[in-house]
Short mmCIF file of C-alpha atoms in Angstrom, two decimals:
data_model
loop_
_atom_site.label_atom_id
_atom_site.label_comp_id
_atom_site.label_asym_id
_atom_site.label_seq_id
_atom_site.Cartn_x
_atom_site.Cartn_y
_atom_site.Cartn_z
CA MET A 1 67.13 64.98 -4.89
CA ILE A 2 69.96 66.96 -7.79
CA GLU A 3 72.80 66.62 -6.63
CA VAL A 4 75.72 67.64 -9.04
CA ARG A 5 79.23 67.35 -8.24
CA HIS A 6 81.42 69.04 -10.20
CA LEU A 7 80.07 68.23 -13.27
CA THR A 8 82.72 68.98 -16.53
CA LYS A 9 81.88 67.62 -20.14
CA HIS A 10 84.17 69.08 -22.34
CA TYR A 11 84.11 69.10 -26.86
CA GLY A 12 86.93 68.15 -27.87
CA ASP A 13 89.36 71.79 -26.79
CA LYS A 14 86.16 73.42 -25.73
CA LYS A 15 83.84 73.72 -22.19
CA ALA A 16 80.85 73.23 -22.59
CA VAL A 17 79.94 72.28 -18.86
CA ASN A 18 83.35 73.92 -16.48
CA ASP A 19 82.91 72.59 -12.75
CA ILE A 20 79.61 72.71 -12.35
CA SER A 21 77.85 72.32 -8.56
CA PHE A 22 74.44 72.26 -6.85
CA THR A 23 72.06 70.74 -5.05
CA VAL A 24 68.44 70.86 -5.39
CA ASN A 25 66.54 69.77 -2.72
CA ASP A 26 63.41 67.97 -2.72
CA GLY A 27 60.38 69.60 -3.26
CA GLU A 28 62.08 72.44 -5.34
CA ILE A 29 61.60 74.21 -7.69
CA LEU A 30 65.62 75.33 -9.45
CA GLY A 31 65.39 77.91 -11.93
CA PHE A 32 68.49 77.37 -14.51
CA LEU A 33 68.83 80.17 -16.42
CA GLY A 34 71.93 81.35 -19.49
CA PRO A 35 72.24 82.89 -22.71
CA ASN A 36 72.16 80.62 -25.06
CA GLY A 37 74.81 78.04 -25.32
CA ALA A 38 76.12 79.13 -21.59
CA GLY A 39 75.39 75.01 -20.98
CA LYS A 40 71.50 74.58 -19.95
CA SER A 41 70.67 72.06 -22.60
CA THR A 42 74.46 70.48 -22.78
CA THR A 43 73.54 70.13 -18.20
CA MET A 44 70.67 68.89 -18.14
CA ASN A 45 71.17 66.51 -20.86
CA MET A 46 73.95 65.02 -18.92
CA LEU A 47 71.65 65.34 -15.69
CA THR A 48 69.43 62.81 -17.57
CA GLY A 49 72.23 60.04 -18.86
CA TYR A 50 71.19 61.49 -22.73
CA ILE A 51 75.76 62.78 -23.05
CA SER A 52 77.92 61.24 -20.76
CA SER A 53 79.85 63.64 -18.85
CA THR A 54 83.95 63.99 -19.77
CA SER A 55 84.60 64.08 -15.22
CA GLY A 56 82.60 64.33 -12.24
CA GLN A 57 78.90 63.70 -10.87
CA ALA A 58 75.25 63.87 -11.62
CA LEU A 59 73.04 61.52 -8.92
CA ILE A 60 69.40 61.24 -9.40
CA ASN A 61 68.49 61.14 -5.93
CA GLY A 62 71.50 59.56 -4.44
CA VAL A 63 72.03 57.57 -7.86
CA ASP A 64 74.13 58.20 -10.39
CA ILE A 65 73.57 58.27 -13.58
CA LEU A 66 75.97 56.83 -15.00
CA GLU A 67 77.37 54.42 -13.38
CA ASP A 68 72.71 53.42 -12.53
CA PRO A 69 71.60 54.63 -15.70
CA ILE A 70 68.17 52.62 -15.80
CA ALA A 71 67.50 53.51 -11.98
CA ALA A 72 68.85 56.63 -11.48
CA LYS A 73 65.93 57.25 -15.12
CA ARG A 74 63.24 55.55 -13.66
CA ASN A 75 63.23 58.64 -11.03
CA ILE A 76 63.07 60.62 -13.91
CA GLY A 77 60.53 62.72 -16.11
CA TYR A 78 62.22 64.82 -18.68
CA LEU A 79 61.06 67.00 -21.40
CA PRO A 80 64.12 68.17 -23.60
CA GLU A 81 64.06 71.22 -25.76
CA ILE A 82 62.03 69.99 -28.81
CA PRO A 83 60.33 67.76 -28.33
CA PRO A 84 60.27 64.36 -28.58
CA LEU A 85 56.58 63.31 -30.32
CA TYR A 86 56.47 60.60 -32.53
CA LEU A 87 54.03 62.40 -35.10
CA ASP A 88 52.88 59.06 -36.96
CA MET A 89 50.65 58.38 -33.64
CA THR A 90 47.79 59.64 -31.28
CA VAL A 91 48.25 61.58 -28.22
CA LYS A 92 46.58 58.72 -26.54
CA ALA A 93 48.41 55.65 -27.95
CA TYR A 94 51.52 57.41 -27.18
CA LEU A 95 51.67 58.55 -23.94
CA ASN A 96 50.82 54.53 -24.11
CA PHE A 97 53.60 53.69 -25.59
CA VAL A 98 55.32 55.70 -23.01
CA PHE A 99 53.79 54.47 -20.29
CA ASP A 100 55.03 51.07 -20.99
CA LEU A 101 58.32 52.01 -21.84
CA LYS A 102 58.62 53.38 -18.92
CA LYS A 103 57.37 50.99 -17.41
CA CYS A 104 54.97 51.89 -14.94
CA LYS A 105 53.65 50.51 -11.85
CA LEU A 106 50.53 52.52 -12.29
CA PRO A 107 46.95 51.85 -12.78
CA ARG A 108 46.87 52.08 -16.12
CA ARG A 109 43.63 54.13 -16.88
CA SER A 110 43.45 57.11 -14.31
CA HIS A 111 46.45 57.37 -14.19
CA MET A 112 46.17 58.31 -18.20
CA LYS A 113 43.25 60.10 -17.82
CA ASP A 114 44.98 62.64 -14.38
CA VAL A 115 47.80 63.17 -17.00
CA LEU A 116 45.54 64.44 -19.46
CA THR A 117 43.67 66.52 -17.94
CA LEU A 118 45.92 67.39 -15.94
CA CYS A 119 48.13 68.41 -19.04
CA LYS A 120 44.41 69.53 -20.48
CA ILE A 121 45.24 67.28 -24.26
CA LYS A 122 42.16 65.33 -23.18
CA ASP A 123 40.31 66.63 -26.23
CA VAL A 124 42.99 66.21 -28.42
CA GLU A 125 43.73 61.91 -26.98
CA ASP A 126 42.85 61.09 -30.52
CA ARG A 127 44.41 63.20 -32.63
CA LEU A 128 47.19 62.04 -34.28
CA ILE A 129 50.09 64.17 -33.22
CA ARG A 130 51.31 66.18 -36.83
CA ASN A 131 48.13 67.73 -36.49
CA LEU A 132 48.21 69.45 -32.92
CA SER A 133 49.26 72.93 -32.99
CA LYS A 134 52.92 73.71 -31.02
CA GLY A 135 50.76 74.90 -28.28
CA TYR A 136 49.14 71.13 -27.79
CA LYS A 137 52.57 69.04 -28.76
CA GLN A 138 53.74 70.96 -25.80
CA ARG A 139 51.41 69.78 -23.51
CA VAL A 140 51.87 66.48 -25.08
CA GLY A 141 55.41 66.63 -24.74
CA LEU A 142 54.70 68.37 -20.90
CA ALA A 143 52.30 65.38 -20.05
CA GLN A 144 55.19 62.43 -21.42
CA ALA A 145 57.74 63.50 -18.64
CA LEU A 146 54.79 63.40 -16.17
CA ILE A 147 53.79 59.79 -17.26
CA GLY A 148 55.02 57.71 -14.07
CA ASN A 149 55.13 60.37 -11.97
CA PRO A 150 58.89 60.75 -11.48
CA PRO A 151 59.90 62.35 -8.37
CA VAL A 152 62.60 64.63 -9.71
CA LEU A 153 60.89 66.53 -13.48
CA ILE A 154 64.00 68.02 -16.10
CA LEU A 155 61.02 71.18 -17.91
CA ASP A 156 63.39 72.98 -20.52
CA GLU A 157 61.92 75.67 -21.21
CA PRO A 158 58.14 74.46 -20.56
CA THR A 159 56.39 77.14 -22.06
CA VAL A 160 58.35 78.29 -25.49
CA GLY A 161 55.28 77.93 -27.82
CA LEU A 162 53.20 78.75 -26.04
CA ASP A 163 50.28 81.11 -25.76
CA PRO A 164 49.95 83.59 -22.61
CA LYS A 165 47.71 82.13 -21.24
CA GLN A 166 48.66 78.16 -21.49
CA MET A 167 51.97 80.89 -20.30
CA VAL A 168 49.49 80.67 -16.66
CA GLU A 169 48.31 77.64 -16.54
CA ILE A 170 52.07 76.13 -17.38
CA ARG A 171 53.58 77.70 -14.63
CA THR A 172 50.12 76.76 -12.48
CA LEU A 173 50.53 73.56 -12.90
CA ILE A 174 54.45 73.64 -12.68
CA LYS A 175 54.13 76.14 -9.72
CA ARG A 176 51.62 72.77 -7.76
CA LEU A 177 54.10 70.17 -9.04
CA GLY A 178 56.64 71.67 -7.26
CA LYS A 179 55.32 71.07 -3.53
CA ASN A 180 55.90 67.16 -4.56
CA HIS A 181 57.85 66.75 -6.38
CA THR A 182 61.80 68.12 -7.09
CA VAL A 183 61.74 70.78 -10.73
CA ILE A 184 64.79 71.73 -12.64
CA LEU A 185 62.79 74.43 -15.31
CA SER A 186 64.95 76.50 -17.75
CA SER A 187 63.67 78.87 -19.10
CA HIS A 188 64.77 81.96 -21.26
CA ILE A 189 61.86 84.63 -19.77
CA LEU A 190 63.22 86.13 -16.69
CA SER A 191 60.10 87.03 -15.84
CA GLU A 192 58.65 82.98 -15.35
CA ILE A 193 61.29 82.50 -13.44
CA GLN A 194 61.03 84.65 -11.05
CA ALA A 195 57.16 83.99 -11.21
CA VAL A 196 58.40 80.31 -10.68
CA CYS A 197 61.72 78.93 -8.50
CA ASP A 198 62.54 78.96 -5.05
CA ARG A 199 66.52 79.30 -6.76
CA VAL A 200 67.58 81.25 -9.22
CA ILE A 201 70.77 79.74 -10.86
CA ILE A 202 72.32 81.30 -14.19
CA ILE A 203 75.37 79.61 -15.27
CA ASN A 204 77.46 81.69 -17.97
CA LYS A 205 80.35 80.17 -20.31
CA GLY A 206 79.13 76.76 -19.06
CA VAL A 207 80.17 77.64 -15.20
CA VAL A 208 78.29 79.04 -12.57
CA ALA A 209 78.02 82.48 -12.35
CA ALA A 210 75.05 83.23 -9.84
CA ASP A 211 73.42 80.44 -8.12
CA ASP A 212 70.54 81.79 -4.86
CA THR A 213 66.70 82.61 -4.78
CA ALA A 214 65.53 85.38 -6.82
CA THR A 215 63.88 87.24 -3.82
CA ASN A 216 68.36 87.51 -2.66
CA LEU A 217 69.68 88.26 -5.98
CA SER A 218 67.42 91.09 -6.08
CA ASP A 219 68.72 92.32 -3.00
CA LYS A 220 72.61 91.11 -3.77
CA VAL A 221 72.30 93.46 -5.73
CA THR A 222 68.89 96.74 -5.47
CA THR A 223 71.89 98.69 -4.12
CA ASP A 224 70.41 102.93 -2.66
CA HIS A 225 73.83 104.42 -4.13
CA ARG A 226 72.49 103.86 -7.78
CA VAL A 227 69.69 107.49 -8.02
CA ILE A 228 67.38 108.02 -11.16
CA ALA A 229 66.83 111.62 -10.47
CA ARG A 230 64.10 113.77 -12.93
CA ILE A 231 64.85 118.19 -12.12
CA GLU A 232 63.72 120.75 -13.78
CA GLY A 233 66.51 123.46 -14.21
CA GLU A 234 70.27 123.64 -16.60
CA LYS A 235 71.47 120.00 -17.58
CA ALA A 236 75.49 121.83 -16.78
CA ALA A 237 74.04 123.38 -14.17
CA ILE A 238 72.53 120.65 -12.27
CA LEU A 239 75.08 118.18 -13.73
CA GLN A 240 77.91 120.60 -12.43
CA ALA A 241 76.57 120.90 -9.24
CA ILE A 242 76.00 116.98 -8.78
CA ARG A 243 79.55 116.54 -10.29
CA ALA A 244 80.74 118.42 -6.59
CA ILE A 245 78.90 116.09 -3.91
CA PRO A 246 81.40 113.92 -2.83
CA GLY A 247 82.06 110.22 -3.10
CA LEU A 248 80.80 110.26 -6.14
CA LYS A 249 81.23 108.14 -9.26
CA TYR A 250 79.72 109.50 -12.26
CA VAL A 251 76.17 111.07 -12.92
CA ARG A 252 75.36 111.82 -16.54
CA ALA A 253 71.80 113.32 -18.32
CA ASP A 254 70.68 110.11 -19.72
CA MET A 255 66.51 111.36 -21.47
CA GLU A 256 65.41 114.85 -22.30
CA ARG A 257 61.72 112.77 -20.73
CA GLU A 258 60.07 116.23 -20.61
CA PRO A 259 60.52 119.15 -22.82
CA GLY A 260 63.01 121.04 -21.14
CA ILE A 261 63.97 118.13 -18.55
CA TRP A 262 66.16 115.50 -18.03
CA GLU A 263 66.80 112.97 -15.76
CA TYR A 264 69.65 111.77 -14.54
CA GLU A 265 71.28 108.57 -13.48
CA MET A 266 73.94 108.23 -11.17
CA GLU A 267 75.91 106.32 -8.90
CA ALA A 268 78.51 106.38 -5.30
CA GLN A 269 80.56 104.92 -3.50
CA PRO A 270 78.41 101.36 -2.71
CA GLY A 271 76.33 101.97 0.37
CA GLN A 272 76.10 105.54 0.42
CA ASP A 273 72.58 107.05 -0.03
CA ILE A 274 72.36 110.43 -2.08
CA ARG A 275 68.90 110.93 -2.30
CA ARG A 276 69.34 113.58 0.74
CA GLU A 277 72.49 115.77 -1.50
CA ILE A 278 69.99 115.89 -4.68
CA ASN A 279 67.49 117.17 -2.59
CA ARG A 280 70.05 119.51 -0.54
CA ILE A 281 71.52 121.00 -4.12
CA ALA A 282 67.53 121.27 -5.77
CA ARG A 283 66.95 123.71 -2.65
CA GLU A 284 70.20 125.58 -2.94
CA ASN A 285 68.97 125.74 -6.71
CA GLU A 286 65.82 126.06 -6.67
CA TRP A 287 65.61 123.35 -9.32
CA ASN A 288 62.22 120.76 -8.94
CA ILE A 289 62.85 117.25 -8.72
CA LEU A 290 60.70 115.79 -10.85
CA LEU A 291 61.18 111.96 -9.16
CA LEU A 292 63.99 111.05 -7.47
CA LYS A 293 64.03 106.83 -6.73
CA THR A 294 66.99 104.32 -6.29
CA MET A 295 67.04 102.34 -9.33
CA GLU A 296 66.78 98.67 -8.64
CA MET A 297 67.95 95.30 -10.43
CA THR A 298 65.56 93.29 -11.92
CA LEU A 299 66.55 89.43 -12.48
CA GLU A 300 66.03 90.83 -15.79
CA ASP A 301 69.14 93.95 -15.36
CA ILE A 302 71.12 91.01 -12.89
CA PHE A 303 71.06 88.32 -15.64
CA LEU A 304 72.36 90.86 -18.68
CA LYS A 305 75.07 92.44 -16.73
CA ILE A 306 76.20 88.57 -15.34
CA THR A 307 76.12 87.62 -19.49
CA MET A 308 77.93 90.61 -20.54
CA GLY A 309 80.95 90.08 -18.23
CA GLU A 310 80.14 92.82 -16.65
CA HIS A 311 80.86 93.11 -12.96
CA VAL A 312 78.08 92.25 -10.42
CA GLU A 313 78.83 93.73 -6.90
CA LEU A 314 77.08 91.50 -4.64
CA LYS A 315 76.57 92.01 -1.38
CA PRO A 316 78.66 88.89 0.83
CA LYS A 317 75.32 87.66 2.98
CA GLY A 318 76.53 84.24 3.06
CA GLY A 319 75.94 83.87 -1.50
CA GLU A 320 78.43 82.75 -4.07
CA GLN A 321 79.62 85.02 -6.02
CA MET B 1 61.90 46.19 -25.61
CA GLY B 2 58.45 45.81 -25.87
CA ALA B 3 56.98 48.68 -26.20
CA ILE B 4 59.58 49.82 -28.50
CA TYR B 5 58.94 46.89 -30.78
CA ARG B 6 54.71 47.25 -30.56
CA ARG B 7 54.92 50.89 -31.68
CA GLU B 8 58.00 49.83 -34.25
CA ILE B 9 55.77 47.71 -36.20
CA GLY B 10 52.50 49.80 -35.80
CA ALA B 11 54.78 52.10 -37.04
CA PHE B 12 55.62 50.29 -40.60
CA PHE B 13 52.49 49.62 -40.93
CA THR B 14 51.61 53.09 -40.22
CA SER B 15 53.72 54.66 -43.00
CA SER B 16 52.70 52.23 -44.86
CA ILE B 17 56.71 50.58 -45.73
CA ALA B 18 55.41 46.89 -44.27
CA TYR B 19 53.35 46.92 -47.58
CA VAL B 20 55.50 48.34 -50.33
CA PHE B 21 58.10 45.71 -48.61
CA LEU B 22 55.62 43.31 -49.13
CA ALA B 23 54.33 44.24 -51.44
CA VAL B 24 57.62 44.02 -53.94
CA PHE B 25 58.33 40.26 -52.10
CA TYR B 26 54.80 38.96 -52.87
CA SER B 27 55.17 40.17 -56.58
CA ILE B 28 58.61 39.63 -57.43
CA THR B 29 58.30 36.01 -55.92
CA GLY B 30 54.71 35.12 -57.58
CA PHE B 31 56.55 36.11 -60.64
CA MET B 32 58.96 33.69 -60.16
CA LEU B 33 56.59 31.16 -58.46
CA SER B 34 54.57 31.74 -61.94
CA MET B 35 57.23 31.39 -64.47
CA GLU B 36 59.34 29.15 -62.72
CA ASN B 37 57.09 26.01 -60.84
CA LEU B 38 53.16 27.06 -62.40
CA ALA B 39 53.77 27.02 -66.25
CA GLY B 40 57.32 24.72 -65.72
CA GLY B 41 55.97 22.42 -64.28
CA ALA B 42 58.04 22.11 -61.62
CA THR B 43 58.10 21.99 -57.77
CA ASN B 44 61.47 22.34 -56.94
CA LEU B 45 61.54 26.27 -54.59
CA MET B 46 64.36 26.88 -56.06
CA THR B 47 64.85 29.83 -58.11
CA VAL B 48 61.55 31.18 -56.36
CA PHE B 49 64.23 31.11 -53.32
CA THR B 50 67.30 32.48 -54.81
CA THR B 51 64.40 35.27 -55.82
CA MET B 52 64.16 36.03 -52.01
CA PHE B 53 67.51 36.00 -51.50
CA ILE B 54 68.30 38.54 -53.88
CA ILE B 55 65.32 40.40 -53.12
CA SER B 56 66.27 40.83 -49.70
CA ILE B 57 69.97 42.35 -50.80
CA PHE B 58 67.72 45.66 -51.70
CA MET B 59 64.78 45.67 -50.02
CA ILE B 60 66.29 44.86 -46.48
CA PRO B 61 67.77 48.31 -45.95
CA VAL B 62 63.75 49.35 -46.67
CA LEU B 63 62.91 47.79 -43.86
CA THR B 64 65.61 49.04 -41.43
CA MET B 65 67.27 52.77 -42.60
CA ARG B 66 63.69 54.03 -41.55
CA LEU B 67 64.26 52.96 -37.51
CA PHE B 68 67.08 54.70 -36.54
CA SER B 69 67.15 57.70 -39.01
CA GLU B 70 63.90 58.89 -37.78
CA GLU B 71 63.89 58.91 -35.16
CA LYS B 72 67.21 61.64 -35.15
CA LYS B 73 65.41 63.41 -37.78
CA GLN B 74 61.69 63.67 -34.90
CA ARG B 75 64.65 64.17 -32.76
CA THR B 76 62.96 61.10 -30.25
CA GLU B 77 66.21 58.86 -29.66
CA GLN B 78 66.23 61.58 -26.48
CA GLY B 79 62.87 60.51 -25.87
CA LEU B 80 63.99 56.97 -25.71
CA LEU B 81 67.66 57.31 -24.25
CA THR B 82 66.27 58.80 -21.48
CA ALA B 83 63.60 56.33 -20.44
CA PRO B 84 65.23 53.43 -18.13
CA VAL B 85 65.11 51.67 -20.91
CA SER B 86 69.01 49.70 -21.75
CA LEU B 87 70.58 50.67 -24.97
CA THR B 88 70.20 47.11 -26.27
CA GLY B 89 66.59 47.04 -25.44
CA ILE B 90 65.61 49.32 -27.97
CA VAL B 91 67.93 48.54 -30.86
CA LEU B 92 66.54 44.25 -30.50
CA GLY B 93 63.13 46.09 -29.85
CA LYS B 94 63.93 47.63 -33.42
CA TYR B 95 65.51 44.47 -34.14
CA PHE B 96 62.54 42.11 -33.79
CA ALA B 97 60.05 44.74 -35.48
CA ALA B 98 62.10 44.42 -39.04
CA LEU B 99 62.95 40.79 -38.25
CA THR B 100 58.93 40.60 -37.55
CA ILE B 101 58.15 42.06 -40.95
CA TYR B 102 61.16 40.30 -42.68
CA VAL B 103 59.51 36.68 -41.99
CA ILE B 104 55.90 37.50 -42.97
CA ALA B 105 57.01 38.96 -45.88
CA ALA B 106 58.93 35.02 -46.42
CA ALA B 107 56.39 33.19 -44.68
CA VAL B 108 54.40 33.47 -48.21
CA VAL B 109 56.31 30.90 -49.44
CA PHE B 110 54.29 28.43 -46.72
CA PHE B 111 51.05 29.67 -49.68
CA TYR B 112 53.48 29.06 -52.54
CA GLY B 113 54.07 25.50 -51.21
CA VAL B 114 50.19 24.52 -50.34
CA LEU B 115 49.01 25.76 -54.36
CA LEU B 116 51.67 23.43 -55.53
CA SER B 117 50.74 21.08 -53.51
CA LEU B 118 47.81 20.65 -56.05
CA PHE B 119 49.46 20.28 -58.89
CA GLY B 120 52.23 17.80 -57.40
CA THR B 121 53.96 16.44 -54.22
CA VAL B 122 55.97 19.08 -52.55
CA ALA B 123 58.64 18.27 -50.23
CA TRP B 124 57.93 20.00 -46.86
CA MET B 125 61.09 19.95 -44.57
CA THR B 126 63.02 21.21 -47.83
CA LEU B 127 60.89 24.28 -48.03
CA LEU B 128 60.92 24.75 -44.62
CA SER B 129 64.77 24.13 -43.61
CA ASN B 130 64.87 26.44 -46.57
CA PHE B 131 62.52 29.27 -45.43
CA ILE B 132 64.90 28.58 -41.59
CA ALA B 133 67.60 29.25 -43.69
CA ILE B 134 66.58 32.38 -45.45
CA VAL B 135 65.10 33.82 -43.20
CA LEU B 136 69.12 33.39 -41.55
CA VAL B 137 69.74 36.14 -43.54
CA GLY B 138 67.14 37.84 -43.06
CA ALA B 139 68.03 38.39 -39.91
CA ALA B 140 71.94 38.48 -40.56
CA PHE B 141 71.59 40.69 -43.17
CA ILE B 142 68.45 43.07 -40.88
CA GLY B 143 71.83 42.66 -38.70
CA CYS B 144 74.27 43.96 -40.08
CA ARG B 145 72.09 47.53 -40.29
CA ARG B 146 72.05 47.56 -36.91
CA HIS B 147 75.28 50.38 -37.84
CA CYS B 148 73.27 54.25 -37.37
CA LEU B 149 72.96 54.49 -33.57
CA PRO B 150 74.11 58.23 -32.52
CA ALA B 151 76.92 58.58 -32.29
CA ASP B 152 77.51 59.48 -28.04
CA VAL B 153 76.95 56.61 -26.28
CA PRO B 154 76.05 57.41 -22.57
CA ALA B 155 78.90 54.93 -20.22
CA ARG B 156 81.84 56.56 -18.98
CA GLY B 157 85.12 55.23 -21.42
CA HIS B 158 82.95 54.81 -24.71
CA ALA B 159 84.34 57.06 -26.51
CA GLY B 160 81.27 56.74 -28.92
CA GLU B 161 81.93 53.04 -31.10
CA PRO B 162 78.80 53.10 -33.53
CA TYR B 163 77.34 49.83 -32.64
CA SER B 164 76.92 46.37 -35.17
CA GLY B 165 75.21 43.50 -34.49
CA SER B 166 75.98 40.77 -32.82
CA VAL B 167 73.74 38.60 -34.60
CA ALA B 168 75.22 39.32 -37.73
CA PRO B 169 78.01 37.26 -38.11
CA GLU B 170 76.38 33.41 -36.16
CA ALA B 171 73.46 34.23 -39.00
CA ALA B 172 75.17 34.69 -41.73
CA HIS B 173 77.68 32.16 -41.26
CA LEU B 174 75.26 29.66 -40.23
CA SER B 175 72.13 30.56 -43.51
CA GLU B 176 75.95 29.83 -45.86
CA LEU B 177 76.31 26.84 -44.35
CA LEU B 178 71.68 26.06 -44.81
CA HIS B 179 72.20 27.30 -48.45
CA LYS B 180 75.47 25.43 -49.38
CA ILE B 181 73.35 22.26 -48.33
CA LEU B 182 70.17 23.14 -50.57
#
């Protein structure tokens, strides 16, 4: 279990991480989402004891990382953004080194074999790390985090540089590991976070912008007051008729999707479902509706909106804004 | 610490730094030996030791410079600092690895002693004490190079002071003393 309380990191005047608090329970997979420079890696570095925090606490299984770093680090398997690989060693020699470094008490041969097989690097175990491809290097990095079977795994962009097949493999692996490990995963690939993580934290400019499950986040922002419609008819007249709907915030002709047929994007007041109004208007004017749907926000939309500073209306369902 | 020690020794030889160091050491001192002792017919190894002292000043950096700069370059320091090993453990592991290579170099002096004993009597105790002195000098020099640690030491209250070897002053003092005696 990981507890972060009011973690802050200042670099002079710059607040890289500003009062971040969250908890990760045992067996949970948490996704860290945020643009570059948001403070994701800084937070992870503070959690693993690589850098010190300016204020605040980070507790790994109840142990404060700054009070008792050795005990805390024993519980952590960390894969940094750039895997700490010694290029002049072979895979097996390197992992043995990590085994000794972590003072692992597990039976060496069987544990090594397990980790090598799990990360699918058994066939390159005698190769120099310098000679491995990026994908293999990444997997060796993941393997070193798994040595010692630490209860907490902190993975900074674990699938970067992997081909799609390998990405799926690693994601499946992480999901499996998540069953009996506590995992924090940071990524830019939103679909990955959505697929693997139970909860998502969106960090922007050093603060937590959102903290909830992926589905909840989508739910909170999915609205039926945003509608996309493709209507066959004269553009100006359509716009005029739609603008007449009471409570409408805006409508705009988005794109000419089919010859002579525009797609209209419109938004009404929160909670107001205008689809029936659209139907009525179309019937009255004898226009054909070729497409009518509510605009759902994917995690990507939420992410972009939040990080671009737009106000995202989250229904107050007991979550944080 | 043991894991780091073993890795660094291995790395010294894989990167051939150890071979270069030993080669330079052996060849220059061997040259001095043949000029001064074999040709000159003296069993006083003073020149050899003096040469060793001077070589050390230039060659020790060869040993130590890659100890931390490699880590920084390859970003492996992150791996070390997030592992359950103390900063002291990391530094000592590397320190003793460098010292071991140095001792292997300095130990050639015993070979020279054996060589010279074929021609005359060798004052073994003097040899030994000189050897210890040169090892301490090396230990001091290696200790002095320990100033390139990552700036942000993860402990509350440290503002990133560069680490300085505490072994160095003691060893330097001791070796000065021994050198004066000899």
